[in-house]
Amino acid sequence: MPPKTTPTTAASLIDLTHTTRTLLTHLQSSLTTPNATSTSTTPSQDATTSETTPPPILETLKSTTALLRANTTTLSLLLLTPPLTPSALYPKITTTTDILLTMVACLTPTPTSTEELGDTVHSAARLAVRRVLNAWSELLALVGRVAERVQHGTTDATDRKSGKVDKGVAEADRAAVLAATGVVWECCEAVEVVVADGVVGTVVRKAQEWRGVLVDAVNELKEWGEEEDDDEEEEGVGSDGDEDDLFGAGNKLGKGDSEMRRLLERSVKKLRMVGVVYQALVKRRLRTFPVTAPTSASKASKEGEVEVVEKSNMQTLDQLMALLKGIPETVDELASAFYDLDAEEAGKLLEKVCGDAVKAIQIVEKSWDGKEDEFSAWAGKWRGNFEGVE
């Protein structure tokens, strides 16, 4: 069978960009699906050997991202250097597509993959790779545009003036190619951040981000309450009021709203204490999460025990992170209830936040190896003070 020849026409290059972008859209959709345990049949533990065990996900992402960077740079240079050479660009695109397929495949949710990284890190990696796919698709769109210029012999005014006719990328597209290449690099850096942070670094970063959202919401609530106090003091001063006062009166918290004001003050106090929980959990539980893989010897002698412990810890971590992620979202709803002056709904949402915060502490009150420690003692004191807030 004769060797397969590389297409050398602009038309073939255009077709490749179209089909590849369609594939990338499909791959992006596949990574949008939330983490879920795969329902497909997986090999039994006895049937799995070292030859069939895939490499760690983060290791795969690291190697494929490095290859993607190199290929993107080469493609950009080929694209910017006249004349346009489809025979050189075509294999570079197909090779990069294989790289992207490998990146996506390693993130396809399976029982093994979700246990390896946990939901939070798995989601962060999927989001980063989705952005890579989108950035590469935009670069391919420019490749197709340049190929079409060459195919049809069209140039812009700048090209005609400089004599660069039918030789490659138009001057109008050069900046776009460089910018698109830069975006791909930035997206690769986002993947590399997840890889470098690993499980511990990623969950710590996410928890700190969520705490930041929580703190901002609490400060806004407090300021809202203080602004209403100022409005009450200034009421009746000057004119009879303006249009803003008339239509904004529906969400004013007046001094007469004693029940609502007490609820607001109680909420601010409790939410600030919840913010402290995030700090304690980051320091005492997330940063100390055990991620060291067992050695081959330990696997051989205590394989069942090691796997059970690791799986249990990862499940606990996933439960904890789900609570930490959900609390700021509930606080956002709580703030909306206050702004609507809906005391009943605000009370319900506050109780939910408080319950989730207590639950977050309870599920990791003991250390990852099941022992009581400094955090365990702190958690008991915090809970007592928290319940005493009125």
mmCIF file of C-alpha atoms in Angstrom:
data_model
loop_
_atom_site.group_PDB
_atom_site.id
_atom_site.type_symbol
_atom_site.label_atom_id
_atom_site.label_comp_id
_atom_site.label_asym_id
_atom_site.label_seq_id
_atom_site.Cartn_x
_atom_site.Cartn_y
_atom_site.Cartn_z
ATOM 1 C CA MET A 1 0.000 0.000 0.000
ATOM 2 C CA PRO A 2 1.557 3.353 -1.039
ATOM 3 C CA PRO A 3 2.280 5.847 1.744
ATOM 4 C CA LYS A 4 -0.403 8.411 2.449
ATOM 5 C CA THR A 5 0.468 11.776 0.932
ATOM 6 C CA THR A 6 -0.006 15.088 2.740
ATOM 7 C CA PRO A 7 -2.546 17.406 1.082
ATOM 8 C CA THR A 8 -0.833 20.413 -0.465
ATOM 9 C CA THR A 9 -3.720 22.635 -1.536
ATOM 10 C CA ALA A 10 -5.350 25.547 0.245
ATOM 11 C CA ALA A 11 -8.740 23.910 -0.317
ATOM 12 C CA SER A 12 -7.645 20.816 1.638
ATOM 13 C CA LEU A 13 -6.385 23.031 4.459
ATOM 14 C CA ILE A 14 -9.703 24.881 4.579
ATOM 15 C CA ASP A 15 -11.625 21.601 4.771
ATOM 16 C CA LEU A 16 -9.368 20.427 7.603
ATOM 17 C CA THR A 17 -9.972 23.583 9.645
ATOM 18 C CA HIS A 18 -13.738 23.179 9.246
ATOM 19 C CA THR A 19 -13.845 19.503 10.244
ATOM 20 C CA THR A 20 -11.417 20.035 13.119
ATOM 21 C CA ARG A 21 -13.397 22.957 14.534
ATOM 22 C CA THR A 22 -16.538 20.812 14.426
ATOM 23 C CA LEU A 23 -14.680 18.121 16.363
ATOM 24 C CA LEU A 24 -13.442 20.659 18.917
ATOM 25 C CA THR A 25 -16.997 21.879 19.481
ATOM 26 C CA HIS A 26 -18.031 18.293 20.216
ATOM 27 C CA LEU A 27 -15.100 17.850 22.596
ATOM 28 C CA GLN A 28 -16.002 21.046 24.433
ATOM 29 C CA SER A 29 -19.534 19.734 24.911
ATOM 30 C CA SER A 30 -18.226 16.453 26.273
ATOM 31 C CA LEU A 31 -16.279 18.351 28.949
ATOM 32 C CA THR A 32 -19.286 20.443 29.928
ATOM 33 C CA THR A 33 -21.063 17.460 31.468
ATOM 34 C CA PRO A 34 -20.788 17.581 35.279
ATOM 35 C CA ASN A 35 -18.723 14.953 37.043
ATOM 36 C CA ALA A 36 -20.537 11.667 37.274
ATOM 37 C CA THR A 37 -19.639 8.098 37.904
ATOM 38 C CA SER A 38 -19.355 6.316 34.617
ATOM 39 C CA THR A 39 -21.991 3.688 33.960
ATOM 40 C CA SER A 40 -19.812 1.859 31.489
ATOM 41 C CA THR A 41 -18.223 -1.434 32.383
ATOM 42 C CA THR A 42 -14.718 -1.016 33.750
ATOM 43 C CA PRO A 43 -12.041 -3.704 34.051
ATOM 44 C CA SER A 44 -11.966 -5.552 37.345
ATOM 45 C CA GLN A 45 -9.041 -4.983 39.660
ATOM 46 C CA ASP A 46 -7.659 -8.451 38.954
ATOM 47 C CA ALA A 47 -7.764 -7.883 35.210
ATOM 48 C CA THR A 48 -5.985 -4.520 35.369
ATOM 49 C CA THR A 49 -2.246 -4.684 34.909
ATOM 50 C CA SER A 50 0.498 -2.110 34.961
ATOM 51 C CA GLU A 51 0.537 -2.158 31.153
ATOM 52 C CA THR A 52 -3.143 -1.186 30.899
ATOM 53 C CA THR A 53 -3.235 1.339 33.735
ATOM 54 C CA PRO A 54 -3.309 4.851 32.243
ATOM 55 C CA PRO A 55 -0.795 7.442 33.459
ATOM 56 C CA PRO A 56 -1.949 9.901 36.135
ATOM 57 C CA ILE A 57 -4.276 12.605 34.811
ATOM 58 C CA LEU A 58 -2.126 15.545 35.885
ATOM 59 C CA GLU A 59 0.941 13.925 34.346
ATOM 60 C CA THR A 60 -0.918 13.525 31.058
ATOM 61 C CA LEU A 61 -2.114 17.130 31.151
ATOM 62 C CA LYS A 62 1.405 18.358 31.817
ATOM 63 C CA SER A 63 2.947 16.516 28.878
ATOM 64 C CA THR A 64 0.160 17.285 26.414
ATOM 65 C CA THR A 65 0.117 20.974 27.347
ATOM 66 C CA ALA A 66 3.850 21.236 26.680
ATOM 67 C CA LEU A 67 3.368 19.618 23.267
ATOM 68 C CA LEU A 68 0.434 21.900 22.513
ATOM 69 C CA ARG A 69 2.508 24.991 23.309
ATOM 70 C CA ALA A 70 5.268 23.854 20.959
ATOM 71 C CA ASN A 71 2.890 22.951 18.141
ATOM 72 C CA THR A 72 0.979 26.218 18.462
ATOM 73 C CA THR A 73 4.175 28.232 18.241
ATOM 74 C CA THR A 74 5.348 26.317 15.173
ATOM 75 C CA LEU A 75 1.986 26.661 13.465
ATOM 76 C CA SER A 76 1.942 30.387 14.146
ATOM 77 C CA LEU A 77 5.393 30.809 12.621
ATOM 78 C CA LEU A 78 4.420 28.770 9.571
ATOM 79 C CA LEU A 79 1.311 30.847 9.172
ATOM 80 C CA LEU A 80 3.132 34.173 9.407
ATOM 81 C CA THR A 81 5.998 33.224 7.091
ATOM 82 C CA PRO A 82 5.097 33.531 3.391
ATOM 83 C CA PRO A 83 4.327 31.771 1.232
ATOM 84 C CA LEU A 84 1.506 29.815 2.847
ATOM 85 C CA THR A 85 2.486 26.127 2.848
ATOM 86 C CA PRO A 86 -0.506 23.812 3.319
ATOM 87 C CA SER A 87 1.737 20.740 3.254
ATOM 88 C CA ALA A 88 3.497 22.012 6.398
ATOM 89 C CA LEU A 89 0.408 23.298 8.186
ATOM 90 C CA TYR A 90 -1.777 20.249 7.534
ATOM 91 C CA PRO A 91 0.252 17.694 9.580
ATOM 92 C CA LYS A 92 0.806 20.236 12.358
ATOM 93 C CA ILE A 93 -2.956 20.629 12.747
ATOM 94 C CA THR A 94 -3.642 16.876 12.685
ATOM 95 C CA THR A 95 -0.890 16.251 15.247
ATOM 96 C CA THR A 96 -2.286 18.941 17.528
ATOM 97 C CA THR A 97 -5.761 17.459 17.204
ATOM 98 C CA ASP A 98 -4.388 14.146 18.485
ATOM 99 C CA ILE A 99 -2.852 15.992 21.423
ATOM 100 C CA LEU A 100 -6.171 17.648 22.259
ATOM 101 C CA LEU A 101 -7.971 14.308 21.993
ATOM 102 C CA THR A 102 -5.547 12.886 24.565
ATOM 103 C CA MET A 103 -6.167 15.825 26.903
ATOM 104 C CA VAL A 104 -9.921 15.353 26.690
ATOM 105 C CA ALA A 105 -9.769 11.570 26.991
ATOM 106 C CA CYS A 106 -7.854 11.707 30.275
ATOM 107 C CA LEU A 107 -10.587 13.942 31.728
ATOM 108 C CA THR A 108 -13.539 11.816 30.674
ATOM 109 C CA PRO A 109 -15.352 11.107 33.974
ATOM 110 C CA THR A 110 -14.843 7.554 35.177
ATOM 111 C CA PRO A 111 -14.779 6.068 38.684
ATOM 112 C CA THR A 112 -10.974 6.022 38.523
ATOM 113 C CA SER A 113 -10.531 9.583 37.277
ATOM 114 C CA THR A 114 -12.896 11.167 39.781
ATOM 115 C CA GLU A 115 -11.305 9.257 42.659
ATOM 116 C CA GLU A 116 -7.858 10.327 41.489
ATOM 117 C CA LEU A 117 -8.514 14.074 41.463
ATOM 118 C CA GLY A 118 -11.839 14.588 43.216
ATOM 119 C CA ASP A 119 -14.725 16.626 41.850
ATOM 120 C CA THR A 120 -13.249 20.073 42.505
ATOM 121 C CA VAL A 121 -9.906 19.482 40.787
ATOM 122 C CA HIS A 122 -11.505 17.464 38.006
ATOM 123 C CA SER A 123 -13.903 20.343 37.323
ATOM 124 C CA ALA A 124 -11.083 22.903 37.367
ATOM 125 C CA ALA A 125 -9.074 20.828 34.896
ATOM 126 C CA ARG A 126 -12.069 20.363 32.590
ATOM 127 C CA LEU A 127 -12.778 24.085 32.587
ATOM 128 C CA ALA A 128 -9.153 24.896 31.741
ATOM 129 C CA VAL A 129 -9.073 22.362 28.893
ATOM 130 C CA ARG A 130 -12.392 23.627 27.512
ATOM 131 C CA ARG A 131 -10.802 27.057 27.246
ATOM 132 C CA VAL A 132 -7.824 25.541 25.447
ATOM 133 C CA LEU A 133 -10.160 23.904 22.941
ATOM 134 C CA ASN A 134 -11.968 27.173 22.318
ATOM 135 C CA ALA A 135 -8.709 29.114 21.888
ATOM 136 C CA TRP A 136 -7.323 26.543 19.462
ATOM 137 C CA SER A 137 -10.577 26.628 17.501
ATOM 138 C CA GLU A 138 -10.244 30.404 17.112
ATOM 139 C CA LEU A 139 -6.682 29.977 15.849
ATOM 140 C CA LEU A 140 -7.902 27.408 13.331
ATOM 141 C CA ALA A 141 -10.512 29.880 12.127
ATOM 142 C CA LEU A 142 -7.685 32.260 11.255
ATOM 143 C CA VAL A 143 -5.818 29.493 9.449
ATOM 144 C CA GLY A 144 -8.924 28.901 7.357
ATOM 145 C CA ARG A 145 -9.270 32.616 6.663
ATOM 146 C CA VAL A 146 -5.680 32.901 5.449
ATOM 147 C CA ALA A 147 -6.074 29.807 3.288
ATOM 148 C CA GLU A 148 -9.193 31.277 1.716
ATOM 149 C CA ARG A 149 -7.312 34.475 0.875
ATOM 150 C CA VAL A 150 -4.652 32.460 -0.877
ATOM 151 C CA GLN A 151 -7.163 30.204 -2.612
ATOM 152 C CA HIS A 152 -9.140 33.115 -4.047
ATOM 153 C CA GLY A 153 -6.183 35.441 -4.559
ATOM 154 C CA THR A 154 -7.714 38.182 -2.427
ATOM 155 C CA THR A 155 -5.674 40.740 -0.490
ATOM 156 C CA ASP A 156 -6.398 43.862 1.475
ATOM 157 C CA ALA A 157 -5.260 47.375 0.530
ATOM 158 C CA THR A 158 -2.172 47.170 2.728
ATOM 159 C CA ASP A 159 -1.096 43.950 0.999
ATOM 160 C CA ARG A 160 -1.478 45.438 -2.472
ATOM 161 C CA LYS A 161 0.457 48.550 -1.523
ATOM 162 C CA SER A 162 3.350 46.551 -0.070
ATOM 163 C CA GLY A 163 3.341 44.031 -2.920
ATOM 164 C CA LYS A 164 2.541 41.090 -0.638
ATOM 165 C CA VAL A 165 0.066 39.504 -3.000
ATOM 166 C CA ASP A 166 -0.933 35.867 -2.554
ATOM 167 C CA LYS A 167 2.128 35.154 -0.411
ATOM 168 C CA GLY A 168 0.544 34.360 2.917
ATOM 169 C CA VAL A 169 -1.219 36.007 5.822
ATOM 170 C CA ALA A 170 -2.648 39.462 5.179
ATOM 171 C CA GLU A 171 -1.343 42.369 7.238
ATOM 172 C CA ALA A 172 -4.823 42.718 8.712
ATOM 173 C CA ASP A 173 -4.609 39.158 10.037
ATOM 174 C CA ARG A 174 -1.043 39.174 11.377
ATOM 175 C CA ALA A 175 -1.999 40.853 14.630
ATOM 176 C CA ALA A 176 -4.981 38.514 14.948
ATOM 177 C CA VAL A 177 -2.777 35.438 14.499
ATOM 178 C CA LEU A 178 -0.330 36.672 17.125
ATOM 179 C CA ALA A 179 -3.170 37.506 19.504
ATOM 180 C CA ALA A 180 -4.851 34.120 18.991
ATOM 181 C CA THR A 181 -1.538 32.377 19.606
ATOM 182 C CA GLY A 182 -1.139 34.362 22.806
ATOM 183 C CA VAL A 183 -4.606 33.316 23.970
ATOM 184 C CA VAL A 184 -3.734 29.652 23.415
ATOM 185 C CA TRP A 185 -0.602 30.152 25.498
ATOM 186 C CA GLU A 186 -2.597 31.819 28.277
ATOM 187 C CA CYS A 187 -5.073 28.932 28.295
ATOM 188 C CA CYS A 188 -2.183 26.474 28.445
ATOM 189 C CA GLU A 189 -0.879 28.364 31.469
ATOM 190 C CA ALA A 190 -4.256 27.892 33.177
ATOM 191 C CA VAL A 191 -3.956 24.128 32.676
ATOM 192 C CA GLU A 192 -0.397 24.250 33.997
ATOM 193 C CA VAL A 193 -1.614 26.062 37.123
ATOM 194 C CA VAL A 194 -4.003 23.196 37.884
ATOM 195 C CA VAL A 195 -1.206 20.696 37.257
ATOM 196 C CA ALA A 196 1.266 22.598 39.437
ATOM 197 C CA ASP A 197 -1.248 23.161 42.235
ATOM 198 C CA GLY A 198 -2.358 19.538 42.239
ATOM 199 C CA VAL A 199 -5.191 18.420 44.468
ATOM 200 C CA VAL A 200 -4.140 20.334 47.586
ATOM 201 C CA GLY A 201 -3.240 23.583 45.851
ATOM 202 C CA THR A 202 -6.429 23.621 43.793
ATOM 203 C CA VAL A 203 -8.830 22.953 46.663
ATOM 204 C CA VAL A 204 -7.049 25.561 48.796
ATOM 205 C CA ARG A 205 -7.291 28.144 46.009
ATOM 206 C CA LYS A 206 -10.961 27.390 45.418
ATOM 207 C CA ALA A 207 -11.807 27.572 49.125
ATOM 208 C CA GLN A 208 -10.059 30.926 49.410
ATOM 209 C CA GLU A 209 -11.951 32.228 46.362
ATOM 210 C CA TRP A 210 -15.281 31.135 47.857
ATOM 211 C CA ARG A 211 -14.396 32.722 51.192
ATOM 212 C CA GLY A 212 -13.654 35.952 49.331
ATOM 213 C CA VAL A 213 -17.119 35.871 47.773
ATOM 214 C CA LEU A 214 -18.643 35.201 51.194
ATOM 215 C CA VAL A 215 -16.761 38.061 52.860
ATOM 216 C CA ASP A 216 -17.744 40.490 50.098
ATOM 217 C CA ALA A 217 -21.409 39.532 50.475
ATOM 218 C CA VAL A 218 -21.290 40.024 54.250
ATOM 219 C CA ASN A 219 -19.664 43.449 53.876
ATOM 220 C CA GLU A 220 -22.307 44.481 51.345
ATOM 221 C CA LEU A 221 -25.079 43.393 53.703
ATOM 222 C CA LYS A 222 -23.545 45.320 56.581
ATOM 223 C CA GLU A 223 -23.134 48.446 54.442
ATOM 224 C CA TRP A 224 -26.709 48.116 53.224
ATOM 225 C CA GLY A 225 -27.965 48.126 56.799
ATOM 226 C CA GLU A 226 -25.801 51.122 57.694
ATOM 227 C CA GLU A 227 -26.971 53.045 54.630
ATOM 228 C CA GLU A 228 -30.565 52.594 55.739
ATOM 229 C CA ASP A 229 -29.656 54.061 59.131
ATOM 230 C CA ASP A 230 -28.228 57.124 57.386
ATOM 231 C CA ASP A 231 -31.355 57.451 55.261
ATOM 232 C CA GLU A 232 -33.513 57.448 58.386
ATOM 233 C CA GLU A 233 -31.448 60.220 59.964
ATOM 234 C CA GLU A 234 -31.665 62.387 56.849
ATOM 235 C CA GLU A 235 -35.368 61.809 56.249
ATOM 236 C CA GLY A 236 -37.370 65.018 56.051
ATOM 237 C CA VAL A 237 -34.304 67.204 55.503
ATOM 238 C CA GLY A 238 -34.474 69.523 52.476
ATOM 239 C CA SER A 239 -36.998 68.799 49.740
ATOM 240 C CA ASP A 240 -39.964 66.471 49.871
ATOM 241 C CA GLY A 241 -37.884 63.756 48.255
ATOM 242 C CA ASP A 242 -36.950 62.856 44.723
ATOM 243 C CA GLU A 243 -37.801 60.174 42.209
ATOM 244 C CA ASP A 244 -35.094 57.796 43.482
ATOM 245 C CA ASP A 245 -36.550 57.970 46.997
ATOM 246 C CA LEU A 246 -40.026 57.228 45.688
ATOM 247 C CA PHE A 247 -39.131 54.132 43.705
ATOM 248 C CA GLY A 248 -36.420 52.925 46.094
ATOM 249 C CA ALA A 249 -38.662 52.952 49.144
ATOM 250 C CA GLY A 250 -39.694 49.364 48.643
ATOM 251 C CA ASN A 251 -36.321 47.978 49.804
ATOM 252 C CA LYS A 252 -35.500 50.441 52.562
ATOM 253 C CA LEU A 253 -34.780 48.994 55.986
ATOM 254 C CA GLY A 254 -36.197 51.562 58.366
ATOM 255 C CA LYS A 255 -35.676 51.906 62.088
ATOM 256 C CA GLY A 256 -39.171 50.599 62.592
ATOM 257 C CA ASP A 257 -38.234 47.249 61.025
ATOM 258 C CA SER A 258 -36.891 45.932 64.320
ATOM 259 C CA GLU A 259 -37.374 42.255 63.461
ATOM 260 C CA MET A 260 -35.606 42.598 60.127
ATOM 261 C CA ARG A 261 -32.797 44.625 61.638
ATOM 262 C CA ARG A 262 -32.190 42.078 64.407
ATOM 263 C CA LEU A 263 -32.138 39.321 61.786
ATOM 264 C CA LEU A 264 -29.647 41.296 59.712
ATOM 265 C CA GLU A 265 -27.356 41.881 62.684
ATOM 266 C CA ARG A 266 -27.558 38.204 63.666
ATOM 267 C CA SER A 267 -26.858 37.157 60.086
ATOM 268 C CA VAL A 268 -23.781 39.371 59.781
ATOM 269 C CA LYS A 269 -22.359 38.006 63.048
ATOM 270 C CA LYS A 270 -22.940 34.390 62.078
ATOM 271 C CA LEU A 271 -21.674 34.808 58.522
ATOM 272 C CA ARG A 272 -18.462 36.363 59.791
ATOM 273 C CA MET A 273 -17.959 33.326 61.986
ATOM 274 C CA VAL A 274 -18.568 31.117 58.956
ATOM 275 C CA GLY A 275 -15.795 33.035 57.179
ATOM 276 C CA VAL A 276 -13.455 32.067 60.002
ATOM 277 C CA VAL A 277 -14.362 28.413 59.376
ATOM 278 C CA TYR A 278 -12.988 28.683 55.839
ATOM 279 C CA GLN A 279 -9.672 29.940 57.164
ATOM 280 C CA ALA A 280 -9.440 27.146 59.728
ATOM 281 C CA LEU A 281 -10.379 24.451 57.218
ATOM 282 C CA VAL A 282 -7.826 25.699 54.705
ATOM 283 C CA LYS A 283 -5.049 25.645 57.291
ATOM 284 C CA ARG A 284 -5.906 22.488 59.220
ATOM 285 C CA ARG A 285 -7.632 20.237 56.696
ATOM 286 C CA LEU A 286 -7.156 21.239 53.069
ATOM 287 C CA ARG A 287 -3.439 21.974 53.264
ATOM 288 C CA THR A 288 -2.911 18.707 55.146
ATOM 289 C CA PHE A 289 -4.924 16.514 52.775
ATOM 290 C CA PRO A 290 -2.910 13.312 52.138
ATOM 291 C CA VAL A 291 -2.134 12.897 48.436
ATOM 292 C CA THR A 292 1.080 10.889 48.532
ATOM 293 C CA ALA A 293 0.623 7.821 46.376
ATOM 294 C CA PRO A 294 1.406 4.486 48.069
ATOM 295 C CA THR A 295 4.622 2.780 47.056
ATOM 296 C CA SER A 296 4.623 -0.395 44.987
ATOM 297 C CA ALA A 297 5.570 -2.382 48.082
ATOM 298 C CA SER A 298 2.660 -1.038 50.089
ATOM 299 C CA LYS A 299 0.325 -1.737 47.182
ATOM 300 C CA ALA A 300 1.479 -5.315 47.048
ATOM 301 C CA SER A 301 1.111 -5.926 50.769
ATOM 302 C CA LYS A 302 -1.843 -3.711 51.708
ATOM 303 C CA GLU A 303 -3.449 -2.824 48.409
ATOM 304 C CA GLY A 304 -7.050 -3.215 49.542
ATOM 305 C CA GLU A 305 -6.584 -1.200 52.717
ATOM 306 C CA VAL A 306 -4.696 1.613 51.007
ATOM 307 C CA GLU A 307 -7.327 2.015 48.278
ATOM 308 C CA VAL A 308 -10.208 2.078 50.747
ATOM 309 C CA VAL A 309 -8.555 4.794 52.842
ATOM 310 C CA GLU A 310 -7.720 6.954 49.786
ATOM 311 C CA LYS A 311 -11.218 6.603 48.362
ATOM 312 C CA SER A 312 -12.806 7.484 51.696
ATOM 313 C CA ASN A 313 -10.648 10.601 52.062
ATOM 314 C CA MET A 314 -11.423 11.771 48.533
ATOM 315 C CA GLN A 315 -15.144 11.282 49.042
ATOM 316 C CA THR A 316 -14.950 13.296 52.265
ATOM 317 C CA LEU A 317 -12.986 16.021 50.493
ATOM 318 C CA ASP A 318 -15.605 16.175 47.736
ATOM 319 C CA GLN A 319 -18.387 16.509 50.327
ATOM 320 C CA LEU A 320 -16.489 19.260 52.130
ATOM 321 C CA MET A 321 -15.763 21.223 48.953
ATOM 322 C CA ALA A 322 -19.376 20.954 47.817
ATOM 323 C CA LEU A 323 -20.460 22.563 51.093
ATOM 324 C CA LEU A 324 -17.818 25.292 50.892
ATOM 325 C CA LYS A 325 -18.863 26.066 47.328
ATOM 326 C CA GLY A 326 -22.575 26.099 48.162
ATOM 327 C CA ILE A 327 -22.413 28.410 51.186
ATOM 328 C CA PRO A 328 -21.536 31.607 49.232
ATOM 329 C CA GLU A 329 -24.257 30.757 46.720
ATOM 330 C CA THR A 330 -26.818 30.513 49.531
ATOM 331 C CA VAL A 331 -25.506 33.740 51.066
ATOM 332 C CA ASP A 332 -26.144 35.461 47.736
ATOM 333 C CA GLU A 333 -29.768 34.291 47.919
ATOM 334 C CA LEU A 334 -29.870 35.429 51.554
ATOM 335 C CA ALA A 335 -28.782 38.916 50.542
ATOM 336 C CA SER A 336 -31.501 39.042 47.896
ATOM 337 C CA ALA A 337 -34.088 38.078 50.536
ATOM 338 C CA PHE A 338 -32.918 40.954 52.735
ATOM 339 C CA TYR A 339 -33.062 43.414 49.848
ATOM 340 C CA ASP A 340 -36.627 42.212 49.193
ATOM 341 C CA LEU A 341 -37.380 42.662 52.926
ATOM 342 C CA ASP A 342 -38.501 39.032 53.063
ATOM 343 C CA ALA A 343 -37.743 38.127 56.686
ATOM 344 C CA GLU A 344 -39.187 34.618 56.458
ATOM 345 C CA GLU A 345 -37.071 33.641 53.457
ATOM 346 C CA ALA A 346 -33.988 35.309 54.923
ATOM 347 C CA GLY A 347 -34.434 33.325 58.128
ATOM 348 C CA LYS A 348 -34.678 30.037 56.230
ATOM 349 C CA LEU A 349 -31.603 30.765 54.149
ATOM 350 C CA LEU A 350 -29.594 31.792 57.206
ATOM 351 C CA GLU A 351 -30.443 28.499 58.872
ATOM 352 C CA LYS A 352 -29.298 26.646 55.763
ATOM 353 C CA VAL A 353 -25.980 28.478 55.735
ATOM 354 C CA CYS A 354 -25.472 27.785 59.424
ATOM 355 C CA GLY A 355 -26.362 24.118 58.988
ATOM 356 C CA ASP A 356 -23.969 23.709 56.080
ATOM 357 C CA ALA A 357 -21.153 25.392 57.991
ATOM 358 C CA VAL A 358 -21.643 23.088 60.985
ATOM 359 C CA LYS A 359 -21.824 20.084 58.681
ATOM 360 C CA ALA A 360 -18.583 21.133 56.956
ATOM 361 C CA ILE A 361 -16.806 21.083 60.305
ATOM 362 C CA GLN A 362 -18.398 17.847 61.436
ATOM 363 C CA ILE A 363 -17.338 15.766 58.437
ATOM 364 C CA VAL A 364 -13.663 16.666 58.987
ATOM 365 C CA GLU A 365 -13.698 17.233 62.744
ATOM 366 C CA LYS A 366 -11.143 14.449 63.040
ATOM 367 C CA SER A 367 -7.927 14.431 61.033
ATOM 368 C CA TRP A 368 -7.577 12.582 57.720
ATOM 369 C CA ASP A 369 -6.224 9.566 59.589
ATOM 370 C CA GLY A 370 -9.236 9.561 61.931
ATOM 371 C CA LYS A 371 -7.603 11.091 65.012
ATOM 372 C CA GLU A 372 -8.549 14.077 67.139
ATOM 373 C CA ASP A 373 -6.185 17.020 66.916
ATOM 374 C CA GLU A 374 -5.973 20.770 67.501
ATOM 375 C CA PHE A 375 -8.689 21.455 64.931
ATOM 376 C CA SER A 376 -11.016 18.982 66.646
ATOM 377 C CA ALA A 377 -10.798 20.957 69.893
ATOM 378 C CA TRP A 378 -11.187 24.269 68.066
ATOM 379 C CA ALA A 379 -14.248 22.993 66.206
ATOM 380 C CA GLY A 380 -16.035 22.191 69.465
ATOM 381 C CA LYS A 381 -15.389 25.671 70.849
ATOM 382 C CA TRP A 382 -16.410 27.337 67.597
ATOM 383 C CA ARG A 383 -19.679 25.417 67.482
ATOM 384 C CA GLY A 384 -20.519 26.441 71.034
ATOM 385 C CA ASN A 385 -19.879 30.122 70.306
ATOM 386 C CA PHE A 386 -21.683 29.900 66.972
ATOM 387 C CA GLU A 387 -24.838 28.468 68.498
ATOM 388 C CA GLY A 388 -24.781 31.178 71.153
ATOM 389 C CA VAL A 389 -24.992 34.051 68.667
ATOM 390 C CA GLU A 390 -28.366 35.780 68.945
#
